[in-house]
Amino acid sequence: GENVEQHPSTLSVQEGDSAVIKCTYSDSASNYFPWYKQELGKRPQLIIDIRSNVGEKKDQRIAVTLNKTAKHFSLHITETQPEDSAVYFCAARPAQVPGKLIFGQGTELSVKP
Amino acid sequence: NAGVTQTPKFRVLKTGQSMTLLCAQDMNHEYMYWYRQDPGMGLRLIHYSVGEGTTAKGEVPDGYNVSRLKKQNFLLGLESAAPSQTSVYFCASSSRLAGGNNEQFFGPGTRLTVL
């Protein structure tokens, strides 16, 4: 069945360093890959997304890359700040079911001042 | 706009009791979803709906039922609660734009404890 694997489960960095979170997906027909950020006690919120016809997308300090051949996509956060501390989820949308997302297990990012 | 709202925010049940969680959205979205979130397991899809009067099973549907009688509401029911259903439940909705990215907007969550 459809599956998304996310690594690492926890990540600790110093303020100003970069953070990278990686995901792999099983359904080669997946066509949309969003990333959500969830602060403690809050709801998940979309921070960036990428479609399958694009290899890279950047928005200020965050960027996402997609390798369709390897079925792999990554989130890159540069110049990390304490407010980046949160749980990050990747997701993939199977092409067969409009709207449906399969989420990864989540990465707890801690940015130490 | 309130976006996506959920009722109640917290609930404690005893094993075997039943309850209904209500999700409402005011964005005129066609798609709605119910997830459960457990530590280390991410967001797992319970049931979803692609339109009024239609529902479908997600990854973990057992022990839950849903109904979508009105476009703006999506109800999640637990007929006989079990301790394994202790979790945080999130509702979400998204638009059915052609070629759109279907961003999912989440509600604030319901924390359910089953004793």
mmCIF file of C-alpha atoms in Angstrom:
data_model
loop_
_atom_site.group_PDB
_atom_site.id
_atom_site.type_symbol
_atom_site.label_atom_id
_atom_site.label_comp_id
_atom_site.label_asym_id
_atom_site.label_seq_id
_atom_site.Cartn_x
_atom_site.Cartn_y
_atom_site.Cartn_z
ATOM 1 C CA GLY A 1 0.000 0.000 0.000
ATOM 2 C CA GLU A 2 0.900 3.673 0.019
ATOM 3 C CA ASN A 3 3.603 4.571 2.503
ATOM 4 C CA VAL A 4 5.802 7.545 3.423
ATOM 5 C CA GLU A 5 8.929 7.091 5.515
ATOM 6 C CA GLN A 6 10.464 10.101 7.275
ATOM 7 C CA HIS A 7 13.887 10.492 8.896
ATOM 8 C CA PRO A 8 15.191 11.400 11.368
ATOM 9 C CA SER A 9 12.547 11.179 14.067
ATOM 10 C CA THR A 10 14.395 13.774 16.168
ATOM 11 C CA LEU A 11 16.899 16.422 15.142
ATOM 12 C CA SER A 12 18.769 18.862 17.330
ATOM 13 C CA VAL A 13 20.773 21.760 15.865
ATOM 14 C CA GLN A 14 22.424 24.939 17.062
ATOM 15 C CA GLU A 15 20.838 28.236 16.160
ATOM 16 C CA GLY A 16 22.148 29.365 12.783
ATOM 17 C CA ASP A 17 22.914 25.859 11.543
ATOM 18 C CA SER A 18 21.009 24.113 8.745
ATOM 19 C CA ALA A 19 18.526 21.279 9.211
ATOM 20 C CA VAL A 20 17.588 18.620 6.678
ATOM 21 C CA ILE A 21 14.648 16.215 6.917
ATOM 22 C CA LYS A 22 14.230 13.405 4.399
ATOM 23 C CA CYS A 23 11.237 11.433 3.163
ATOM 24 C CA THR A 24 10.707 8.563 0.764
ATOM 25 C CA TYR A 25 7.398 7.492 -0.741
ATOM 26 C CA SER A 26 6.211 4.230 -2.213
ATOM 27 C CA ASP A 27 3.613 5.241 -4.828
ATOM 28 C CA SER A 28 5.494 6.336 -7.944
ATOM 29 C CA ALA A 29 2.332 8.057 -9.237
ATOM 30 C CA SER A 30 2.261 10.504 -6.295
ATOM 31 C CA ASN A 31 2.131 14.043 -7.663
ATOM 32 C CA TYR A 32 2.112 16.500 -4.771
ATOM 33 C CA PHE A 33 4.368 16.742 -1.713
ATOM 34 C CA PRO A 34 3.546 19.192 1.095
ATOM 35 C CA TRP A 35 5.384 19.850 4.336
ATOM 36 C CA TYR A 36 3.530 20.759 7.519
ATOM 37 C CA LYS A 37 4.827 22.337 10.717
ATOM 38 C CA GLN A 38 3.170 21.617 14.045
ATOM 39 C CA GLU A 39 4.106 23.659 17.074
ATOM 40 C CA LEU A 40 3.500 22.199 20.506
ATOM 41 C CA GLY A 41 -0.218 21.953 21.243
ATOM 42 C CA LYS A 42 -1.168 23.494 17.904
ATOM 43 C CA ARG A 43 -2.601 22.260 14.628
ATOM 44 C CA PRO A 44 -0.406 21.312 11.637
ATOM 45 C CA GLN A 45 0.069 24.127 9.136
ATOM 46 C CA LEU A 46 1.422 24.037 5.594
ATOM 47 C CA ILE A 47 4.837 25.672 5.209
ATOM 48 C CA ILE A 48 5.884 24.677 1.701
ATOM 49 C CA ASP A 49 4.890 22.241 -1.024
ATOM 50 C CA ILE A 50 6.144 20.958 -4.361
ATOM 51 C CA ARG A 51 4.493 19.357 -7.348
ATOM 52 C CA SER A 52 5.915 16.384 -9.207
ATOM 53 C CA ASN A 53 6.887 18.433 -12.275
ATOM 54 C CA VAL A 54 9.271 20.621 -10.233
ATOM 55 C CA GLY A 55 12.647 19.599 -8.803
ATOM 56 C CA GLU A 56 13.160 22.329 -6.245
ATOM 57 C CA LYS A 57 11.234 25.140 -4.585
ATOM 58 C CA LYS A 58 12.455 27.787 -2.171
ATOM 59 C CA ASP A 59 10.711 30.215 0.162
ATOM 60 C CA GLN A 60 13.076 32.402 2.161
ATOM 61 C CA ARG A 61 14.918 30.100 4.594
ATOM 62 C CA ILE A 62 13.118 26.908 3.639
ATOM 63 C CA ALA A 63 13.457 24.826 0.500
ATOM 64 C CA VAL A 64 12.198 21.485 -0.713
ATOM 65 C CA THR A 65 13.847 19.204 -3.259
ATOM 66 C CA LEU A 66 12.257 16.284 -5.101
ATOM 67 C CA ASN A 67 13.919 13.325 -6.799
ATOM 68 C CA LYS A 68 11.155 11.432 -8.623
ATOM 69 C CA THR A 69 13.463 8.674 -9.821
ATOM 70 C CA ALA A 70 14.503 7.832 -6.283
ATOM 71 C CA LYS A 71 11.015 8.637 -4.880
ATOM 72 C CA HIS A 72 12.689 10.898 -2.373
ATOM 73 C CA PHE A 73 12.077 14.465 -1.190
ATOM 74 C CA SER A 74 13.701 16.641 1.447
ATOM 75 C CA LEU A 75 13.089 19.774 3.510
ATOM 76 C CA HIS A 76 15.997 22.148 4.045
ATOM 77 C CA ILE A 77 15.928 24.899 6.661
ATOM 78 C CA THR A 78 18.851 27.322 6.666
ATOM 79 C CA GLU A 79 19.915 29.755 9.394
ATOM 80 C CA THR A 80 17.700 28.002 11.918
ATOM 81 C CA GLN A 81 16.082 30.011 14.693
ATOM 82 C CA PRO A 82 14.553 28.910 18.020
ATOM 83 C CA GLU A 83 11.066 29.540 16.594
ATOM 84 C CA ASP A 84 11.748 26.815 14.017
ATOM 85 C CA SER A 85 11.505 24.288 16.860
ATOM 86 C CA ALA A 86 8.465 22.133 16.109
ATOM 87 C CA VAL A 87 7.406 18.800 14.646
ATOM 88 C CA TYR A 88 7.607 18.673 10.855
ATOM 89 C CA PHE A 89 5.581 16.273 8.723
ATOM 90 C CA CYS A 90 6.106 15.385 5.101
ATOM 91 C CA ALA A 91 3.261 14.002 3.014
ATOM 92 C CA ALA A 92 2.592 12.607 -0.435
ATOM 93 C CA ARG A 93 -0.611 12.640 -2.463
ATOM 94 C CA PRO A 94 -1.364 9.413 -4.339
ATOM 95 C CA ALA A 95 -2.572 10.244 -7.842
ATOM 96 C CA GLN A 96 -5.487 7.849 -7.654
ATOM 97 C CA VAL A 97 -7.343 9.564 -4.831
ATOM 98 C CA PRO A 98 -7.846 13.326 -5.180
ATOM 99 C CA GLY A 99 -7.095 15.247 -2.009
ATOM 100 C CA LYS A 100 -5.869 12.320 0.052
ATOM 101 C CA LEU A 101 -2.476 12.695 1.740
ATOM 102 C CA ILE A 102 -0.239 10.036 3.259
ATOM 103 C CA PHE A 103 1.861 11.513 6.080
ATOM 104 C CA GLY A 104 5.300 10.576 7.334
ATOM 105 C CA GLN A 105 5.873 9.841 11.005
ATOM 106 C CA GLY A 106 7.163 13.320 11.836
ATOM 107 C CA THR A 107 10.496 14.873 12.842
ATOM 108 C CA GLU A 108 10.862 16.757 16.101
ATOM 109 C CA LEU A 109 13.278 19.610 15.426
ATOM 110 C CA SER A 110 14.914 21.369 18.343
ATOM 111 C CA VAL A 111 16.932 24.543 17.710
ATOM 112 C CA LYS A 112 19.166 25.420 20.634
ATOM 113 C CA PRO A 113 20.057 29.088 21.155
ATOM 114 C CA ASN B 1 -13.901 33.153 8.705
ATOM 115 C CA ALA B 2 -13.500 30.611 11.472
ATOM 116 C CA GLY B 3 -11.818 28.098 9.136
ATOM 117 C CA VAL B 4 -12.054 24.563 10.536
ATOM 118 C CA THR B 5 -13.516 24.111 14.007
ATOM 119 C CA GLN B 6 -13.863 20.991 16.155
ATOM 120 C CA THR B 7 -16.127 20.149 19.059
ATOM 121 C CA PRO B 8 -15.321 19.223 21.799
ATOM 122 C CA LYS B 9 -11.700 20.179 22.568
ATOM 123 C CA PHE B 10 -11.287 17.572 25.301
ATOM 124 C CA ARG B 11 -13.216 14.491 26.334
ATOM 125 C CA VAL B 12 -12.749 11.603 28.745
ATOM 126 C CA LEU B 13 -14.725 8.417 28.107
ATOM 127 C CA LYS B 14 -15.034 5.100 29.847
ATOM 128 C CA THR B 15 -14.489 1.913 27.863
ATOM 129 C CA GLY B 16 -17.633 1.010 25.968
ATOM 130 C CA GLN B 17 -19.125 4.497 25.894
ATOM 131 C CA SER B 18 -19.974 6.184 22.622
ATOM 132 C CA MET B 19 -19.452 9.711 21.402
ATOM 133 C CA THR B 20 -19.474 11.908 18.312
ATOM 134 C CA LEU B 21 -16.859 14.446 17.319
ATOM 135 C CA LEU B 22 -18.065 17.314 15.189
ATOM 136 C CA CYS B 23 -16.035 19.094 12.533
ATOM 137 C CA ALA B 24 -17.263 22.187 10.741
ATOM 138 C CA GLN B 25 -15.679 24.295 7.996
ATOM 139 C CA ASP B 26 -16.812 27.570 6.472
ATOM 140 C CA MET B 27 -14.527 27.573 3.417
ATOM 141 C CA ASN B 28 -16.959 25.718 1.128
ATOM 142 C CA HIS B 29 -14.446 22.875 0.778
ATOM 143 C CA GLU B 30 -15.523 19.686 -0.949
ATOM 144 C CA TYR B 31 -13.056 17.366 0.788
ATOM 145 C CA MET B 32 -12.947 16.627 4.504
ATOM 146 C CA TYR B 33 -10.806 14.249 6.554
ATOM 147 C CA TRP B 34 -10.457 12.767 10.014
ATOM 148 C CA TYR B 35 -6.976 11.886 11.333
ATOM 149 C CA ARG B 36 -5.667 10.559 14.579
ATOM 150 C CA GLN B 37 -2.264 11.573 15.906
ATOM 151 C CA ASP B 38 -0.267 9.319 18.200
ATOM 152 C CA PRO B 39 3.345 9.821 19.355
ATOM 153 C CA GLY B 40 5.837 8.628 16.767
ATOM 154 C CA MET B 41 3.162 7.631 14.277
ATOM 155 C CA GLY B 42 2.385 10.867 12.510
ATOM 156 C CA LEU B 43 -1.083 11.637 11.224
ATOM 157 C CA ARG B 44 -3.070 8.581 10.216
ATOM 158 C CA LEU B 45 -6.178 8.932 8.087
ATOM 159 C CA ILE B 46 -9.299 7.392 9.614
ATOM 160 C CA HIS B 47 -12.010 8.284 7.102
ATOM 161 C CA TYR B 48 -12.461 10.937 4.484
ATOM 162 C CA SER B 49 -15.146 12.438 2.275
ATOM 163 C CA VAL B 50 -14.943 13.867 -1.236
ATOM 164 C CA GLY B 51 -18.406 15.393 -1.118
ATOM 165 C CA GLU B 52 -21.700 15.677 0.691
ATOM 166 C CA GLY B 53 -23.241 12.256 1.252
ATOM 167 C CA THR B 54 -20.037 10.327 0.417
ATOM 168 C CA THR B 55 -17.445 8.794 2.739
ATOM 169 C CA ALA B 56 -14.526 6.410 2.356
ATOM 170 C CA LYS B 57 -12.170 4.454 4.601
ATOM 171 C CA GLY B 58 -8.654 5.613 5.278
ATOM 172 C CA GLU B 59 -5.720 3.767 6.822
ATOM 173 C CA VAL B 60 -7.203 3.049 10.272
ATOM 174 C CA PRO B 61 -11.030 2.970 10.004
ATOM 175 C CA ASP B 62 -11.835 0.149 12.436
ATOM 176 C CA GLY B 63 -13.926 1.220 15.423
ATOM 177 C CA TYR B 64 -15.018 4.499 13.809
ATOM 178 C CA ASN B 65 -17.923 5.624 11.674
ATOM 179 C CA VAL B 66 -18.475 8.910 9.855
ATOM 180 C CA SER B 67 -21.245 10.880 8.217
ATOM 181 C CA ARG B 68 -21.320 13.883 5.905
ATOM 182 C CA LEU B 69 -24.947 14.946 5.674
ATOM 183 C CA LYS B 70 -24.057 18.580 5.045
ATOM 184 C CA LYS B 71 -21.142 19.896 3.002
ATOM 185 C CA GLN B 72 -19.797 21.957 5.874
ATOM 186 C CA ASN B 73 -19.924 19.230 8.548
ATOM 187 C CA PHE B 74 -18.104 15.933 9.001
ATOM 188 C CA LEU B 75 -18.936 13.799 12.033
ATOM 189 C CA LEU B 76 -16.746 11.092 13.538
ATOM 190 C CA GLY B 77 -18.419 8.517 15.750
ATOM 191 C CA LEU B 78 -17.025 6.020 18.217
ATOM 192 C CA GLU B 79 -19.662 3.362 18.882
ATOM 193 C CA SER B 80 -17.897 1.557 21.731
ATOM 194 C CA ALA B 81 -14.754 3.357 22.862
ATOM 195 C CA ALA B 82 -11.600 1.387 23.674
ATOM 196 C CA PRO B 83 -8.389 2.521 25.424
ATOM 197 C CA SER B 84 -6.563 2.093 22.068
ATOM 198 C CA GLN B 85 -8.624 5.013 20.764
ATOM 199 C CA THR B 86 -6.990 7.400 23.204
ATOM 200 C CA SER B 87 -5.464 9.949 20.859
ATOM 201 C CA VAL B 88 -5.609 13.464 19.484
ATOM 202 C CA TYR B 89 -8.089 13.718 16.627
ATOM 203 C CA PHE B 90 -7.718 16.270 13.875
ATOM 204 C CA CYS B 91 -10.228 17.203 11.245
ATOM 205 C CA ALA B 92 -9.102 18.819 8.000
ATOM 206 C CA SER B 93 -10.638 20.143 4.817
ATOM 207 C CA SER B 94 -9.412 21.016 1.335
ATOM 208 C CA SER B 95 -10.704 22.417 -1.907
ATOM 209 C CA ARG B 96 -11.278 20.442 -5.091
ATOM 210 C CA LEU B 97 -9.646 22.932 -7.421
ATOM 211 C CA ALA B 98 -8.762 21.466 -10.805
ATOM 212 C CA GLY B 99 -4.961 21.270 -10.936
ATOM 213 C CA GLY B 100 -4.829 22.697 -7.435
ATOM 214 C CA ASN B 101 -2.570 21.554 -4.670
ATOM 215 C CA ASN B 102 -5.427 20.722 -2.297
ATOM 216 C CA GLU B 103 -3.808 22.303 0.762
ATOM 217 C CA GLN B 104 -5.400 20.738 3.809
ATOM 218 C CA PHE B 105 -6.509 23.120 6.547
ATOM 219 C CA PHE B 106 -6.623 21.569 9.988
ATOM 220 C CA GLY B 107 -8.875 22.118 12.955
ATOM 221 C CA PRO B 108 -7.494 22.690 16.473
ATOM 222 C CA GLY B 109 -7.824 19.043 17.479
ATOM 223 C CA THR B 110 -9.758 17.031 20.067
ATOM 224 C CA ARG B 111 -7.891 15.284 22.835
ATOM 225 C CA LEU B 112 -9.721 12.067 23.720
ATOM 226 C CA THR B 113 -8.882 9.819 26.636
ATOM 227 C CA VAL B 114 -10.553 6.439 27.042
ATOM 228 C CA LEU B 115 -10.213 4.899 30.490
#
